[in-house]
Short mmCIF file of C-alpha atoms and ligand atoms in Angstrom, two decimals:
data_model
loop_
_atom_site.label_atom_id
_atom_site.label_comp_id
_atom_site.label_asym_id
_atom_site.label_seq_id
_atom_site.Cartn_x
_atom_site.Cartn_y
_atom_site.Cartn_z
CA MET A 266 -0.25 -0.20 0.12
CA LEU A 267 1.18 3.79 -1.06
CA ARG A 268 1.99 5.39 2.67
CA PRO A 269 4.25 8.06 3.65
CA LEU A 270 7.57 6.73 5.23
CA ILE A 271 6.43 6.75 9.29
CA SER A 272 8.20 8.12 12.27
CA THR A 273 7.23 8.39 15.86
CA ASN A 274 8.50 10.18 19.03
CA LEU A 275 7.79 9.57 22.54
CA ALA A 276 9.10 9.82 25.93
CA VAL A 277 8.90 7.82 28.67
CA THR A 278 9.62 6.88 32.45
CA ALA A 279 11.58 4.35 33.75
CA ASP A 280 8.67 2.36 34.24
CA GLY A 281 7.88 2.85 30.59
CA LYS A 282 4.48 5.11 30.79
CA ILE A 283 4.11 8.26 28.95
CA SER A 284 1.58 9.57 31.03
CA SER A 285 0.46 10.39 34.42
CA VAL A 286 -2.57 10.94 36.07
CA THR A 287 -4.55 14.06 34.56
CA PRO A 288 -3.25 16.74 34.37
CA ARG A 289 -0.23 15.78 33.38
CA PRO A 290 3.06 17.05 34.96
CA THR A 291 4.10 19.61 32.48
CA GLY A 292 7.63 20.15 31.10
CA TRP A 293 8.75 16.35 33.11
CA THR A 294 11.52 16.01 30.49
CA SER A 295 14.31 18.36 29.58
CA ARG A 296 14.45 21.48 27.53
CA GLU A 297 16.69 19.37 25.30
CA ASP A 298 14.38 16.92 24.79
CA HIS A 299 11.63 19.43 23.82
CA ALA A 300 14.26 20.64 21.07
CA ARG A 301 14.50 17.46 20.00
CA LEU A 302 11.08 17.13 19.53
CA LEU A 303 10.71 20.31 17.42
CA GLU A 304 14.06 19.04 15.50
CA LEU A 305 12.01 15.68 14.51
CA ARG A 306 9.44 17.90 13.54
CA ALA A 307 11.53 19.86 11.37
CA ASP A 308 11.66 17.19 8.28
CA ALA A 309 7.87 16.09 8.37
CA ASP A 310 5.37 17.27 5.37
CA ALA A 311 2.91 16.32 7.99
CA ILE A 312 2.43 15.61 12.07
CA LEU A 313 -0.34 13.18 13.06
CA VAL A 314 -1.64 13.04 16.58
CA GLY A 315 -4.06 11.14 18.40
CA ARG A 316 -7.26 13.51 19.80
CA GLY A 317 -6.31 12.43 22.96
CA THR A 318 -2.96 13.78 22.95
CA LEU A 319 -4.26 16.94 21.23
CA ASP A 320 -6.49 18.00 23.89
CA ALA A 321 -4.22 16.57 27.07
CA ASP A 322 -1.03 18.89 25.55
CA ARG A 323 -3.24 21.69 24.03
CA MET A 324 -0.74 21.28 21.03
CA THR A 325 -0.86 23.23 18.15
CA LEU A 326 1.40 21.41 15.95
CA THR A 327 3.61 23.94 14.18
CA VAL A 328 7.56 24.11 13.50
CA PRO A 329 9.10 27.42 14.51
CA ASN A 330 10.78 29.50 11.66
CA ARG A 331 9.72 26.83 8.80
CA SER A 332 8.07 29.07 5.82
CA ALA A 333 6.12 25.82 4.61
CA GLN A 334 4.34 24.27 7.68
CA PRO A 335 3.59 20.45 7.52
CA LEU A 336 0.09 19.65 7.49
CA ARG A 337 -1.44 18.92 10.81
CA CYS A 338 -3.54 15.56 11.33
CA ILE A 339 -5.68 14.43 13.98
CA VAL A 340 -7.18 11.40 14.45
CA SER A 341 -10.59 10.39 16.12
CA ARG A 342 -13.25 8.10 16.43
CA SER A 343 -15.74 10.18 17.65
CA GLY A 344 -14.91 13.30 15.97
CA ARG A 345 -15.58 15.29 19.04
CA ILE A 346 -13.05 18.01 18.59
CA ASP A 347 -13.24 21.10 20.43
CA PRO A 348 -13.27 24.38 18.01
CA ALA A 349 -12.34 26.51 20.84
CA HIS A 350 -9.02 24.68 20.87
CA PRO A 351 -5.60 26.41 20.45
CA ILE A 352 -4.87 24.69 17.19
CA PHE A 353 -7.90 26.57 15.16
CA ALA A 354 -6.22 29.79 16.43
CA LYS A 355 -2.54 29.37 15.62
CA ALA A 356 -1.41 29.81 12.03
CA GLY A 357 0.02 26.72 10.80
CA GLY A 358 -0.08 24.19 8.18
CA ASP A 359 -3.47 23.07 6.96
CA ILE A 360 -5.63 20.73 9.43
CA HIS A 361 -6.80 17.20 8.31
CA LEU A 362 -8.93 15.42 10.50
CA LEU A 363 -9.64 11.81 10.47
CA VAL A 364 -12.74 10.44 11.71
CA THR A 365 -12.76 6.78 11.58
CA GLY A 366 -16.47 6.24 13.71
CA GLU A 367 -19.87 5.11 12.15
CA ASN A 368 -21.11 8.66 13.07
CA PRO A 369 -20.23 12.10 11.05
CA PRO A 370 -17.78 14.43 12.59
CA SER A 371 -19.73 16.76 14.65
CA LEU A 372 -17.26 19.63 14.32
CA THR A 373 -19.88 22.23 14.15
CA SER A 374 -18.12 25.41 13.84
CA PRO A 375 -14.85 24.77 12.11
CA GLN A 376 -13.72 28.70 11.86
CA ASP A 377 -10.77 27.75 9.64
CA SER A 378 -11.80 26.85 6.23
CA ARG A 379 -8.18 25.10 5.81
CA ILE A 380 -9.74 22.21 7.74
CA THR A 381 -10.62 19.25 5.80
CA VAL A 382 -12.30 16.04 7.33
CA HIS A 383 -11.67 12.69 6.07
CA HIS A 384 -14.49 9.95 7.25
CA GLN A 385 -11.98 6.65 6.33
CA THR A 386 -9.65 4.20 8.08
CA LEU A 387 -6.53 4.85 9.48
CA ARG A 388 -4.93 2.86 6.81
CA GLY A 389 -7.15 4.52 3.89
CA PHE A 390 -6.12 7.95 5.32
CA LEU A 391 -1.89 7.02 5.21
CA HIS A 392 -2.67 6.33 1.75
CA THR A 393 -4.56 9.23 0.97
CA LEU A 394 -2.29 11.65 2.80
CA ALA A 395 0.57 9.82 0.51
CA SER A 396 -1.52 9.98 -2.88
CA GLU A 397 -3.45 13.36 -2.53
CA PHE A 398 -1.69 15.72 -0.15
CA GLN A 399 1.82 14.40 -1.42
CA VAL A 400 3.13 13.55 2.19
CA ARG A 401 6.17 11.89 2.03
CA ARG A 402 7.12 11.88 5.69
CA LEU A 403 4.34 11.66 8.25
CA HIS A 404 5.50 12.31 11.85
CA CYS A 405 3.44 11.23 14.88
CA GLU A 406 3.79 12.16 18.33
CA GLY A 407 1.22 9.88 19.66
CA GLY A 408 -0.50 9.19 22.11
CA GLY A 409 -0.08 5.67 22.92
CA GLN A 410 -3.42 4.53 21.60
CA LEU A 411 -2.50 6.06 18.07
CA ILE A 412 0.84 4.39 17.96
CA ARG A 413 -0.37 0.79 18.84
CA ALA A 414 -2.73 1.67 15.90
CA LEU A 415 0.05 2.52 13.31
CA ALA A 416 2.22 -0.83 14.65
CA GLU A 417 -0.81 -3.18 13.98
CA LEU A 418 -0.64 -2.04 10.58
CA ASP A 419 2.75 -2.45 10.93
CA ALA A 420 3.29 1.16 9.84
CA ILE A 421 6.26 2.31 11.87
CA ASP A 422 9.45 3.08 10.24
CA GLU A 423 11.17 5.10 12.78
CA PHE A 424 10.78 5.28 16.57
CA HIS A 425 12.21 7.66 18.61
CA LEU A 426 12.56 7.73 22.32
CA THR A 427 13.32 9.72 24.87
CA LEU A 428 14.42 7.22 28.35
CA ALA A 429 13.55 9.53 30.76
CA GLY A 430 14.79 7.34 33.61
CA HIS A 431 14.54 10.17 36.18
CA THR A 432 10.74 9.48 36.89
CA LEU A 433 8.62 6.94 37.45
CA PHE A 434 4.85 7.23 36.86
CA GLY A 435 3.10 4.16 38.10
CA GLY A 436 -0.34 3.50 37.39
CA GLN A 437 -2.17 0.77 36.03
CA GLN A 438 -4.16 2.99 33.46
CA ALA A 439 -1.13 5.03 32.49
CA ALA A 440 -0.38 4.52 28.58
CA THR A 441 2.74 3.20 27.63
CA ALA A 442 4.17 3.73 24.06
CA THR A 443 1.81 1.00 22.81
CA GLY A 444 -1.58 2.55 25.20
CA ILE A 445 -3.10 1.33 27.91
CA PRO A 446 -1.63 -2.33 28.32
CA ALA A 447 -4.05 -4.43 26.79
CA GLU A 448 -3.81 -7.66 24.28
CA PHE A 449 -0.06 -8.27 22.82
CA LEU A 450 0.18 -6.76 19.30
CA PRO A 451 -0.80 -9.43 16.49
CA ARG A 452 3.47 -9.96 16.07
CA SER A 453 6.16 -8.47 17.93
CA LEU A 454 7.89 -5.96 15.36
CA ASP A 455 11.68 -5.77 15.52
CA PHE A 456 13.87 -2.18 14.89
CA GLU A 457 17.44 -1.80 15.01
CA ILE A 458 19.24 0.92 16.71
CA ARG A 459 20.34 3.71 14.53
CA HIS A 460 20.86 6.81 17.14
CA PHE A 461 22.32 6.04 20.58
CA ASP A 462 22.85 10.09 22.76
CA PRO A 463 22.99 9.76 26.61
CA ARG A 464 22.88 12.82 28.36
CA PRO A 465 23.82 11.71 31.96
CA GLU A 466 23.59 15.47 33.08
CA LEU A 467 19.91 15.27 32.02
CA GLY A 468 19.22 12.00 33.23
CA GLU A 469 18.01 10.98 29.94
CA CYS A 470 18.78 9.11 26.59
CA PHE A 471 17.72 10.19 23.35
CA LEU A 472 17.19 6.74 20.90
CA SER A 473 16.30 6.51 17.57
CA TYR A 474 15.24 2.81 15.78
CA ALA A 475 14.34 2.02 12.51
CA ARG A 476 12.16 -0.90 11.64
CA ARG A 477 13.87 -4.24 10.51
CA ARG A 478 12.29 -5.90 7.76
N1 LIG B 281 5.48 11.08 26.82
C1 LIG B 281 4.89 11.26 25.49
O1 LIG B 281 5.95 11.26 24.67
C2 LIG B 281 4.08 11.51 25.09
C3 LIG B 281 3.37 11.53 23.78
C4 LIG B 281 1.67 11.83 23.59
C5 LIG B 281 1.04 11.79 24.22
N2 LIG B 281 1.41 11.97 25.30
C6 LIG B 281 0.52 11.59 26.80
O2 LIG B 281 -0.59 10.12 26.45
C7 LIG B 281 -1.94 10.95 26.86
C8 LIG B 281 -2.36 10.37 25.81
O3 LIG B 281 -2.62 8.91 25.29
P1 LIG B 281 -3.53 8.02 24.60
O4 LIG B 281 -2.81 6.87 24.33
O5 LIG B 281 -4.94 8.03 25.17
O6 LIG B 281 -3.63 9.26 23.32
P2 LIG B 281 -4.12 9.32 21.52
O7 LIG B 281 -3.64 7.99 21.02
O8 LIG B 281 -3.55 10.57 21.74
O9 LIG B 281 -5.68 9.70 22.03
C9 LIG B 281 -6.62 8.62 22.46
C10 LIG B 281 -7.85 9.08 21.41
O10 LIG B 281 -7.12 9.64 20.07
C11 LIG B 281 -7.93 9.03 19.07
N3 LIG B 281 -7.37 7.89 18.53
C12 LIG B 281 -6.19 7.45 18.49
N4 LIG B 281 -5.73 6.32 17.78
C13 LIG B 281 -7.09 6.27 17.01
C14 LIG B 281 -7.41 5.46 15.92
N5 LIG B 281 -6.61 3.90 15.93
N6 LIG B 281 -8.63 5.64 15.42
C15 LIG B 281 -9.59 6.42 15.64
N7 LIG B 281 -9.21 6.91 16.90
C16 LIG B 281 -8.04 7.19 17.65
C17 LIG B 281 -9.15 8.72 20.03
O11 LIG B 281 -10.07 9.70 19.62
P3 LIG B 281 -11.87 9.89 20.41
O12 LIG B 281 -11.98 9.79 21.65
O13 LIG B 281 -11.92 11.49 19.87
O14 LIG B 281 -12.30 9.13 19.46
C18 LIG B 281 -9.02 8.30 21.13
O15 LIG B 281 -9.91 8.18 22.08
C19 LIG B 281 -1.73 12.19 26.95
O16 LIG B 281 -1.80 12.16 28.51
C20 LIG B 281 -0.80 12.75 26.71
O17 LIG B 281 -0.20 13.45 27.14
C21 LIG B 281 2.70 11.38 26.03
#
């Protein structure tokens, strides 16, 4: 299937969690980690997030100092997007909302005409981004549920990780890189390490892996 090259980026605690109780502690990783997050966005033609992450992190999905901004893609089953979310007020790439659920999207006041709503599967959406919107590189910033869905499609080519071993969140219901622990993936996916950057002064390690196919 035609699809973009897909990368993901997450920070995980020593106990493998990506989120804590709501509200999530802000800035729980270093400034250097935040700079890396922006660097990883810089090459992307489009950025992809789940609706949960968009809401929790109040993301606007832009890249500083770049004239051609990446498309901003949001994935939701329900289509319930808050029209007052800051993403709609911040100038940036066109917004593409994928709604996979049965019901038509209830985005009642798209204040911005650059919002396109897609009603299809995640797999179909990846194809649409590549074939109709010339997206060659798609960068996903979570959360765990969405990354799990990409892993089920075996559609992750690069996996970037900040190991933030300075923190433990705990929590039975705390998401991991593949969401709240549930069933095994249909099969394990192998990756090979491409970048290893331990930062003892930060208590963090920046890692990048590529899918071994
Ligand atoms: N540490 C990190 O690097 C990092 C990165 C990202 C997020 N987070 C944290 O992770 C938490 C969110 O985790 P999460 O696993 O709940 O996040 P998520 O995947 O962003 O959000 C879940 C919601 O996104 C939509 N969604 C996700 N996958 C979908 C799919 N395959 N098809 C259709 N809709 C899909 C659904 O939205 P609807 O409910 O609208 O249907 C779902 O309820 C937040 O606390 C956030 O701060 C941490």
